PDB file of C-alpha atoms in Angstrom:
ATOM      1  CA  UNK A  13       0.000   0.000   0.000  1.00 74.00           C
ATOM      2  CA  UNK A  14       1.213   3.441  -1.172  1.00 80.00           C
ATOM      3  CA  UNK A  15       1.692   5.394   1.625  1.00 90.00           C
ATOM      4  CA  UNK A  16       2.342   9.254   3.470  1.00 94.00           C
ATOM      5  CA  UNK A  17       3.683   9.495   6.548  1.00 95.00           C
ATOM      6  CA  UNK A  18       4.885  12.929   8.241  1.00 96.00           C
ATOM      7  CA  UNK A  19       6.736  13.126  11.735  1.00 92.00           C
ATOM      8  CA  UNK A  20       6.359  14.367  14.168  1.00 91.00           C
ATOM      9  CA  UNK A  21       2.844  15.327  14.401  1.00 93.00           C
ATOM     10  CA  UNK A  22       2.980  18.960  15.446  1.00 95.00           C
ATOM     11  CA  UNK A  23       6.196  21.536  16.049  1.00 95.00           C
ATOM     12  CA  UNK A  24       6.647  24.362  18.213  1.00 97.00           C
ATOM     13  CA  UNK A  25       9.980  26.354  18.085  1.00 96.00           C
ATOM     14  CA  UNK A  26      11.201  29.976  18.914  1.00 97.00           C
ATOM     15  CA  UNK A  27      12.037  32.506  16.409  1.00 97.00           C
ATOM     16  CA  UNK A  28      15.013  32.185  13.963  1.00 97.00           C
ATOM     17  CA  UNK A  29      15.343  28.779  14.881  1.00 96.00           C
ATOM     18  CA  UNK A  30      16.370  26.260  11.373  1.00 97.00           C
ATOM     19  CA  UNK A  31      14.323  23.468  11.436  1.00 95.00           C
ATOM     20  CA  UNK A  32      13.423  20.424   9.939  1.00 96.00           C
ATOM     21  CA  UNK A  33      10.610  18.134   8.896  1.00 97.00           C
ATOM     22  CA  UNK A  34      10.437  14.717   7.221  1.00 97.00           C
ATOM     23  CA  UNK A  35       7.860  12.928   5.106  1.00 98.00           C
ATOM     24  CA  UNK A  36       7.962   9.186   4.552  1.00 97.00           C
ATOM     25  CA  UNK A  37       6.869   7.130   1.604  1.00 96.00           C
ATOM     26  CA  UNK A  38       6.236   3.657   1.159  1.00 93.00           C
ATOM     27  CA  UNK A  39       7.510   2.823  -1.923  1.00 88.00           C
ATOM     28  CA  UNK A  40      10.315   4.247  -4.265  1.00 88.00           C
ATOM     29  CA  UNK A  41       8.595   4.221  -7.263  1.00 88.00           C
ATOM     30  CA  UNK A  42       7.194   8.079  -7.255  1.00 89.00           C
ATOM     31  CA  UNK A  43       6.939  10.757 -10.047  1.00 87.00           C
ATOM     32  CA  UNK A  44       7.709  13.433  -8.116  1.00 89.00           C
ATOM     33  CA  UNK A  45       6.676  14.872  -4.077  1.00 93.00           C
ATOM     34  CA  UNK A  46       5.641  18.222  -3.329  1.00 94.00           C
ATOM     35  CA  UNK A  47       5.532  20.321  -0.289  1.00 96.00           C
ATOM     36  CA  UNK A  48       2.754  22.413   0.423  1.00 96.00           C
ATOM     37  CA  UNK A  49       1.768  25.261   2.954  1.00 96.00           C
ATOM     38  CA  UNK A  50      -1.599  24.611   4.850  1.00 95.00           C
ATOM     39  CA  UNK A  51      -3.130  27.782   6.884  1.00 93.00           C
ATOM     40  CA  UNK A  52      -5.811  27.413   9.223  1.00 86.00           C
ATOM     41  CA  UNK A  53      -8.877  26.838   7.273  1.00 80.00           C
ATOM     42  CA  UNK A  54      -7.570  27.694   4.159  1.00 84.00           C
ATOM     43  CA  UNK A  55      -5.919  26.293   0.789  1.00 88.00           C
ATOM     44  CA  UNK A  56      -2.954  25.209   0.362  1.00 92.00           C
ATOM     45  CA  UNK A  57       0.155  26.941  -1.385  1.00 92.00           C
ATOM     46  CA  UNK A  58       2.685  25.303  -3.326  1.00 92.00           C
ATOM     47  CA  UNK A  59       5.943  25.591  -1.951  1.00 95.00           C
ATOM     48  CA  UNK A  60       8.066  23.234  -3.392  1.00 95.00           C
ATOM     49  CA  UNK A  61       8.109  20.623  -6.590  1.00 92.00           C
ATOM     50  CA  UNK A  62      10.504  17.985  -6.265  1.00 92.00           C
ATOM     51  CA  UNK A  63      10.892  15.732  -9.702  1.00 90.00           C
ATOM     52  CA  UNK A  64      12.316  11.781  -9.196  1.00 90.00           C
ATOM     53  CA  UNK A  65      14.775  12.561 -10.787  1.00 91.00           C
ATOM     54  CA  UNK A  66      15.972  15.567  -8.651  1.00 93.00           C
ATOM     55  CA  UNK A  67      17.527  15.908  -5.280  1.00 95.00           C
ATOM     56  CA  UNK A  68      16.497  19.035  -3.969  1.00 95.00           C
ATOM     57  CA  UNK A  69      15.035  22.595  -4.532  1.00 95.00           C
ATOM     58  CA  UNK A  70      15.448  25.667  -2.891  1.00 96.00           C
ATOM     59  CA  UNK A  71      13.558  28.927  -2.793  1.00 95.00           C
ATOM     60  CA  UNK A  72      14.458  31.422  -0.488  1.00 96.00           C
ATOM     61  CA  UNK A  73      14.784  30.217   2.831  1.00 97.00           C
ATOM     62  CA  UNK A  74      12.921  26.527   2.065  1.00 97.00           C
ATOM     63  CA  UNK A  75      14.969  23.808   1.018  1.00 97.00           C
ATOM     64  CA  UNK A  76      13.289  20.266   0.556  1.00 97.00           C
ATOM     65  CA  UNK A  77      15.762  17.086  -0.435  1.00 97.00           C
ATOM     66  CA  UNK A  78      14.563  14.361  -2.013  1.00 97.00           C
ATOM     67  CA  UNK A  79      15.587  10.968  -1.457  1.00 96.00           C
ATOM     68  CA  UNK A  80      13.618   8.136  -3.054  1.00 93.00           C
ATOM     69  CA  UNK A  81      15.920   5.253  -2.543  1.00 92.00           C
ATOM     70  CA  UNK A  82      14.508   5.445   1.219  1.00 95.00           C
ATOM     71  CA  UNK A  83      11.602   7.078   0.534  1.00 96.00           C
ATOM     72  CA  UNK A  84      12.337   9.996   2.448  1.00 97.00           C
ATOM     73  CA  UNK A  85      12.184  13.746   2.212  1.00 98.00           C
ATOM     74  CA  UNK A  86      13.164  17.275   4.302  1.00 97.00           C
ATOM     75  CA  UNK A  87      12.041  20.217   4.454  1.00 97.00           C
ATOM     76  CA  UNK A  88      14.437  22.846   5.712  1.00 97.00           C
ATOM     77  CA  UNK A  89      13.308  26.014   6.893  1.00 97.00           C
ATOM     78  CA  UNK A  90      16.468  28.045   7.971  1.00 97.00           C
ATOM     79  CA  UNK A  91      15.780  31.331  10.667  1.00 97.00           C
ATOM     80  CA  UNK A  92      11.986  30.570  11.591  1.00 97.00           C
ATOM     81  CA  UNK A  93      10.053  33.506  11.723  1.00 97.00           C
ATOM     82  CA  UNK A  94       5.969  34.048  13.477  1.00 97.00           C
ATOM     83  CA  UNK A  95       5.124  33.723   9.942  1.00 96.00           C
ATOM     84  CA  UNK A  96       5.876  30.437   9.602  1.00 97.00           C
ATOM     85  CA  UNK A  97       3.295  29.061  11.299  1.00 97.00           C
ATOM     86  CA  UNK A  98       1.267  26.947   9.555  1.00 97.00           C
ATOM     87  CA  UNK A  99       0.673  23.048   8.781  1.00 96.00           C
ATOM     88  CA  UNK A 100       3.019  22.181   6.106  1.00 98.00           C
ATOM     89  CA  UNK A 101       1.975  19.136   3.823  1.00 97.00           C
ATOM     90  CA  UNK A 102       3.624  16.441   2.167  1.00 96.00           C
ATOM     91  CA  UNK A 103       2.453  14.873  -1.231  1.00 94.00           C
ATOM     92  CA  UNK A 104       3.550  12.385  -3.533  1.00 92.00           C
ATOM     93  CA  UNK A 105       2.747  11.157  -6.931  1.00 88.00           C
ATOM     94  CA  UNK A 106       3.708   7.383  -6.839  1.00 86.00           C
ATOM     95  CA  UNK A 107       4.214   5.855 -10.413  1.00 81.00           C
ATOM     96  CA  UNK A 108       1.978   3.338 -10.820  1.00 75.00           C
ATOM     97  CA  UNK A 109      -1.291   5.359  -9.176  1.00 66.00           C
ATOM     98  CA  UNK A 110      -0.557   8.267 -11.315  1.00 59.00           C
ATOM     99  CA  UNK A 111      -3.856  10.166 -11.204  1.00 60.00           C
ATOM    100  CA  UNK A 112      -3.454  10.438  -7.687  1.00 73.00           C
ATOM    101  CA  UNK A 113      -1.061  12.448  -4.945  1.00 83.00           C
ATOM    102  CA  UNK A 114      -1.173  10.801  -1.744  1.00 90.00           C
ATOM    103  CA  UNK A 115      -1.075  13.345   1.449  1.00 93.00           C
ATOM    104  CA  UNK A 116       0.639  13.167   4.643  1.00 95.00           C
ATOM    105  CA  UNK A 117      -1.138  14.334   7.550  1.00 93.00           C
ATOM    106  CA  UNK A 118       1.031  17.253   7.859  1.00 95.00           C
ATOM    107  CA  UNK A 119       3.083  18.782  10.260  1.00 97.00           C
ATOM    108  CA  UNK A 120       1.492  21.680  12.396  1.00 96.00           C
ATOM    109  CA  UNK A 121       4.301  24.247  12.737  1.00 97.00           C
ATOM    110  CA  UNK A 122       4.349  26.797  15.679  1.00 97.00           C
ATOM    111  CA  UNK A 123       7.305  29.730  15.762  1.00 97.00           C
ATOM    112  CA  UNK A 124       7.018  31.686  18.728  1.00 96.00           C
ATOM    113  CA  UNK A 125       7.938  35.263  18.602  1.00 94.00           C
TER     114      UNK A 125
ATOM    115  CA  UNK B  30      -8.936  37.142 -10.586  1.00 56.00           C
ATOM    116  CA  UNK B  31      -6.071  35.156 -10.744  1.00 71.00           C
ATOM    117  CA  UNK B  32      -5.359  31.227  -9.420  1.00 92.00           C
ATOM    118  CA  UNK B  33      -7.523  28.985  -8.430  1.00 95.00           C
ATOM    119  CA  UNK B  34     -11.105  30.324  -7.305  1.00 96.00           C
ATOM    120  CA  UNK B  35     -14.321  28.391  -5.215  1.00 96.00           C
ATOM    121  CA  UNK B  36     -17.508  29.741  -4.383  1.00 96.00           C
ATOM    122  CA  UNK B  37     -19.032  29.448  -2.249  1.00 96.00           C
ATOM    123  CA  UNK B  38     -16.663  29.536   0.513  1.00 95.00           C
ATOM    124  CA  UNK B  39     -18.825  28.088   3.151  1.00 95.00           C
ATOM    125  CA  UNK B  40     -22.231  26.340   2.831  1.00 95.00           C
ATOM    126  CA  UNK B  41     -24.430  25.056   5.738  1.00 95.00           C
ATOM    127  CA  UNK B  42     -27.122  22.147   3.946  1.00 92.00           C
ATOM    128  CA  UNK B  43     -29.173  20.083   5.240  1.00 89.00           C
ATOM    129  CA  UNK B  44     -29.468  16.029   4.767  1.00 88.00           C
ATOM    130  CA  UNK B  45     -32.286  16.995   2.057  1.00 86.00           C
ATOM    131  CA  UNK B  46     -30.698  19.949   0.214  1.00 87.00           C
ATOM    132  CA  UNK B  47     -29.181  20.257  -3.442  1.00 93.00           C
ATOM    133  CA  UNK B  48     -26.693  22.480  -3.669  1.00 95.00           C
ATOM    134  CA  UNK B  49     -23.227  22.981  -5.733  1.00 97.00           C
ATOM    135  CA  UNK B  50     -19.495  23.463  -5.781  1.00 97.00           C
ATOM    136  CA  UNK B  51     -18.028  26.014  -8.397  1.00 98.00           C
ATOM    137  CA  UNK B  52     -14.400  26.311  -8.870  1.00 98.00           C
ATOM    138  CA  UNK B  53     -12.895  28.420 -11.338  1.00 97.00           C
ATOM    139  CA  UNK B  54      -9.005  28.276 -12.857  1.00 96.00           C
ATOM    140  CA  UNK B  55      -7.571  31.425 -14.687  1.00 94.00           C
ATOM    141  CA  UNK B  56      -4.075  29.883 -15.014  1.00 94.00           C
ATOM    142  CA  UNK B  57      -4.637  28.563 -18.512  1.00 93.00           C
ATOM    143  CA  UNK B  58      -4.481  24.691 -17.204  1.00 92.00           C
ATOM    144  CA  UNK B  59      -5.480  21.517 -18.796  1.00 91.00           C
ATOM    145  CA  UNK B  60      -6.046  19.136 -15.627  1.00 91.00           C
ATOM    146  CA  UNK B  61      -8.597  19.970 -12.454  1.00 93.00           C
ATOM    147  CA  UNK B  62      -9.159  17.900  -9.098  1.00 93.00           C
ATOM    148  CA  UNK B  63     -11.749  17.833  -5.968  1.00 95.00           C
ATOM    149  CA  UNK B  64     -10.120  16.995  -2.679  1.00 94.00           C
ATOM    150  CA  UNK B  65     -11.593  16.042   0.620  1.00 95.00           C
ATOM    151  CA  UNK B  66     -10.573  17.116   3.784  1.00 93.00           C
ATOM    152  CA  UNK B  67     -11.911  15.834   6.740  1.00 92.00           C
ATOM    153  CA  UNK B  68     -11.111  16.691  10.314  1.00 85.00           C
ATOM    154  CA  UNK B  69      -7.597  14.653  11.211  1.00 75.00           C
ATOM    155  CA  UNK B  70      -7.169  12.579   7.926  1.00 84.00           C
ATOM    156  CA  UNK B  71      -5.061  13.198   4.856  1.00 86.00           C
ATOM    157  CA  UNK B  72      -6.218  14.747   2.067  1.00 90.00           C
ATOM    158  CA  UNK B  73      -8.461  12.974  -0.105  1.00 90.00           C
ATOM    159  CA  UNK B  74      -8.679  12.853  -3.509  1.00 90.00           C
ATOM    160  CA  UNK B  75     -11.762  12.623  -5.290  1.00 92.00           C
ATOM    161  CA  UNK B  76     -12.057  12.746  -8.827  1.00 91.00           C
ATOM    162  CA  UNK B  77      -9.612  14.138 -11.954  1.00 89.00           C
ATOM    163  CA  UNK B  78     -10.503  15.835 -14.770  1.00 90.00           C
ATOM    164  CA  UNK B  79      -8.059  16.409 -18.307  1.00 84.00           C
ATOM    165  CA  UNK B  80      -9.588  17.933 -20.687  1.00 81.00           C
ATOM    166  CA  UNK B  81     -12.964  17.803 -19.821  1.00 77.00           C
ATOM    167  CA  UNK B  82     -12.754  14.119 -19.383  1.00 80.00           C
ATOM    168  CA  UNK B  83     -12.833  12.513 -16.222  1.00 79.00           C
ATOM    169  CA  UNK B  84     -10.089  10.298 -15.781  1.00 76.00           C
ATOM    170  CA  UNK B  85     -10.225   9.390 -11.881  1.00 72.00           C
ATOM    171  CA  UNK B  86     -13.129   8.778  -9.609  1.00 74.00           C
ATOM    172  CA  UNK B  87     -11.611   7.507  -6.367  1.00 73.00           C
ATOM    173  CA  UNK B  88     -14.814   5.362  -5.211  1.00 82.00           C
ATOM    174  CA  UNK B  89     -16.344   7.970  -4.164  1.00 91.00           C
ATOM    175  CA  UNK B  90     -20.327   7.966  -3.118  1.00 92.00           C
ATOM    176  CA  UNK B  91     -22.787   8.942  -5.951  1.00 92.00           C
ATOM    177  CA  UNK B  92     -24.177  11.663  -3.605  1.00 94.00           C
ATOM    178  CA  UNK B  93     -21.239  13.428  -4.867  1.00 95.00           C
ATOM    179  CA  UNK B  94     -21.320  14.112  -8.986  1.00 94.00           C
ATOM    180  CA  UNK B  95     -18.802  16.057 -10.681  1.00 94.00           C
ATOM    181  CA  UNK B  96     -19.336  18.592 -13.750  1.00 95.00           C
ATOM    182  CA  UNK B  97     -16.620  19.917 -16.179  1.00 94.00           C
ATOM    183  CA  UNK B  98     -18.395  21.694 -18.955  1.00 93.00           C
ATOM    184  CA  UNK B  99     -14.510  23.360 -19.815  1.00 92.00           C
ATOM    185  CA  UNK B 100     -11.162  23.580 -18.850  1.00 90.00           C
ATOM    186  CA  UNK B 101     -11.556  25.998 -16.726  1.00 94.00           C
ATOM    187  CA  UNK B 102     -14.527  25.226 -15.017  1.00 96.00           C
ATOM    188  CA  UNK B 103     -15.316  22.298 -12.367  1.00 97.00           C
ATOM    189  CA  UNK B 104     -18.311  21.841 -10.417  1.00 97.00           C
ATOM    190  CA  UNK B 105     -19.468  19.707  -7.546  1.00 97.00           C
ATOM    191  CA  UNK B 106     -23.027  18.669  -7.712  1.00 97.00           C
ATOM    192  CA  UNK B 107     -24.499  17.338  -3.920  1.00 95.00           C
ATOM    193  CA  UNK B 108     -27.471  15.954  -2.871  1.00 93.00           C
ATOM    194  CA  UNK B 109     -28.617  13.619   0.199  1.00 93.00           C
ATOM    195  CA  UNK B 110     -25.503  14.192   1.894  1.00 93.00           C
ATOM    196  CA  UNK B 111     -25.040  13.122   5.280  1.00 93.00           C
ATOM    197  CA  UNK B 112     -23.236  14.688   8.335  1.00 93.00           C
ATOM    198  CA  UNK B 113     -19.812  12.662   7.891  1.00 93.00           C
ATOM    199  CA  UNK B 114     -19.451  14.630   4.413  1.00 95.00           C
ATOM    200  CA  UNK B 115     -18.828  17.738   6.436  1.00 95.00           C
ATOM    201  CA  UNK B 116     -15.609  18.738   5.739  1.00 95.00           C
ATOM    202  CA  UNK B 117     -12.903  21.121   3.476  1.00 95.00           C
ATOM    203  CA  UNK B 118     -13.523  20.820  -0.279  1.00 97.00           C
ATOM    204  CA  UNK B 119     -10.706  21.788  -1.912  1.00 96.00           C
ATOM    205  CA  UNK B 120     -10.534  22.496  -6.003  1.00 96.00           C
ATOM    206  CA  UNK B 121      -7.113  22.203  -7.897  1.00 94.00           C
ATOM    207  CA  UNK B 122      -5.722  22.901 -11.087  1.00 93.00           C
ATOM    208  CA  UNK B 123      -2.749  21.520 -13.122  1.00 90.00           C
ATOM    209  CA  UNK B 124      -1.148  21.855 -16.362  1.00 88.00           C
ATOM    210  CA  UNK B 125      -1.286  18.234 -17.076  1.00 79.00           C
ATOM    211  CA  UNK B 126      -2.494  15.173 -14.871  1.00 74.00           C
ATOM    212  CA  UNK B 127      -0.420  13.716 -12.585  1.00 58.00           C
ATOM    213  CA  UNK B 128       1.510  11.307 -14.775  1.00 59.00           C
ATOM    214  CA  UNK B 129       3.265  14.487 -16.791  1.00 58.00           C
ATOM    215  CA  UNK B 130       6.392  16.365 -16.044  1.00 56.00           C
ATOM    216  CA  UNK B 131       3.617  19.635 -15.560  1.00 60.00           C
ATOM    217  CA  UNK B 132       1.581  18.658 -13.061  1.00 76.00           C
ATOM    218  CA  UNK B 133       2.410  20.790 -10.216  1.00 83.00           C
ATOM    219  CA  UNK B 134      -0.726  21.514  -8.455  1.00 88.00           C
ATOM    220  CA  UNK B 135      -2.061  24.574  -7.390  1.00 91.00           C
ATOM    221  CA  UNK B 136      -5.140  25.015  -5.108  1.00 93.00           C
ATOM    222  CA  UNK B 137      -8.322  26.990  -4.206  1.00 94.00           C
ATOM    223  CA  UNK B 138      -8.789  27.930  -0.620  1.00 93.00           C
ATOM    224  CA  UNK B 139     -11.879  25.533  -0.445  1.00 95.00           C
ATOM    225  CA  UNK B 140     -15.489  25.448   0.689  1.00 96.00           C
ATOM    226  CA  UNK B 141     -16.056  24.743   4.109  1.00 95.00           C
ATOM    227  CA  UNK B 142     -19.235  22.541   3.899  1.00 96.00           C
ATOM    228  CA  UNK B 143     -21.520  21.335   6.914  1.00 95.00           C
ATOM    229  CA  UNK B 144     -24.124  19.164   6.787  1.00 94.00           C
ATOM    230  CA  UNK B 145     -26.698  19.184   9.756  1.00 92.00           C
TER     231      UNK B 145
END
């Protein structure tokens, strides 16, 4: 079964801390896995596209690393800021279920001022 | 506008109602998707639309039927719903499905739907 899985559950950390948060998937075979921004009761926003055969992007102070050998990926956010604070979602595309992006639960991110 | 749009952006119903979902795309993209959100689960998704042609229904009830008269247009048509539907409907658009190099997703900010 192609599965999501985001750790840990929730994050609170003080301003212009660099963090990090990982996203699990169960099997290799993926198209690509993209990170997402989730505010509270809202859409989300694309943050970051990853392709397979990439191993990271950047933009701005985001950085996510792919590695799909074991189906892992990070996203680094270096010096948090209040701003921050939102649930941040992982999706991937897996290759053989290719009309559909599995979702981690997310990651509930809290930077305190 | 610009992005992804969904009206309305929150809708009470009851068990009985009709109502519908309108989400509109003015990024020029090929591909559109319903999600469902529920409280404390992943993101769901629902059905897939290229071109006007629906090319994933993840078995999802028949109290729930998609419209995509265009590219740029994607409704969703309920009726007989029942509480456990309440939830976050979220709209997205791509410029290809899932399977292409374009298929970056971008999203609406959703209906918030309850259904007494």
């Amino acid at each position: 079964k192609q599965e999501v899985t985001q750790i840990p559950a929730a994050l609170s950390v003080p301003e212009g801390e660099n963090l990090v948060l990982n996203c699990s998937f169960t099997d290799s075979a993926i198209y690509n896995l993209q990170w997402f921004r989730q505010d509270p009761g809202k859409g989300l926003t694309s943050l970051l596209l990853i392709q397979s055969s990439q191993r990271e992007q950047t933009s701005g102070r985001l950085n996510a690393s792919l590695d799909k050998s074991s189906g892992r990926s990070t996203l680094y956010i270096a010096a948090s800021q209040p701003g921050d604070s939102a649930t941040y979602l992982c999706a991937v595309t897996f290759l053989y279920n290719n009309n559909d992006m599995r979702f981690g639960a997310g990651t509930r991110l809290t930077v305190k001022p | 506008e610009t992005g992804v749009t969904q009206t309305p952006r929150h809708l009470v119903m009851g068990m009985t109602n009709k109502k519908s979902l309108k989400c509109e795309q003015h990024l020029g993209h090929n591909a559109m998707y319903w999600y469902k959100q529920s409280a404390k689960k992943p993101l769901e998704l629902m059905f897939v639309y290229n071109f006007k042609e629906q090319t994933e229904n993840n078995s999802v009830p028949s109290r729930f039927s998609p419209e995509c008269p265009n590219s740029s247009h994607l409704f969703l048509h309920l009726h007989t719903l029942q509480p456990e539907d309440s939830a976050l409907y979220l709209c997205a658009s791509s410029q290809g499905i899932t399977s292409s190099s374009y298929n970056e997703q971008f999203f609406g900010p959703g209906t918030r739907l309850t259904v007494l």
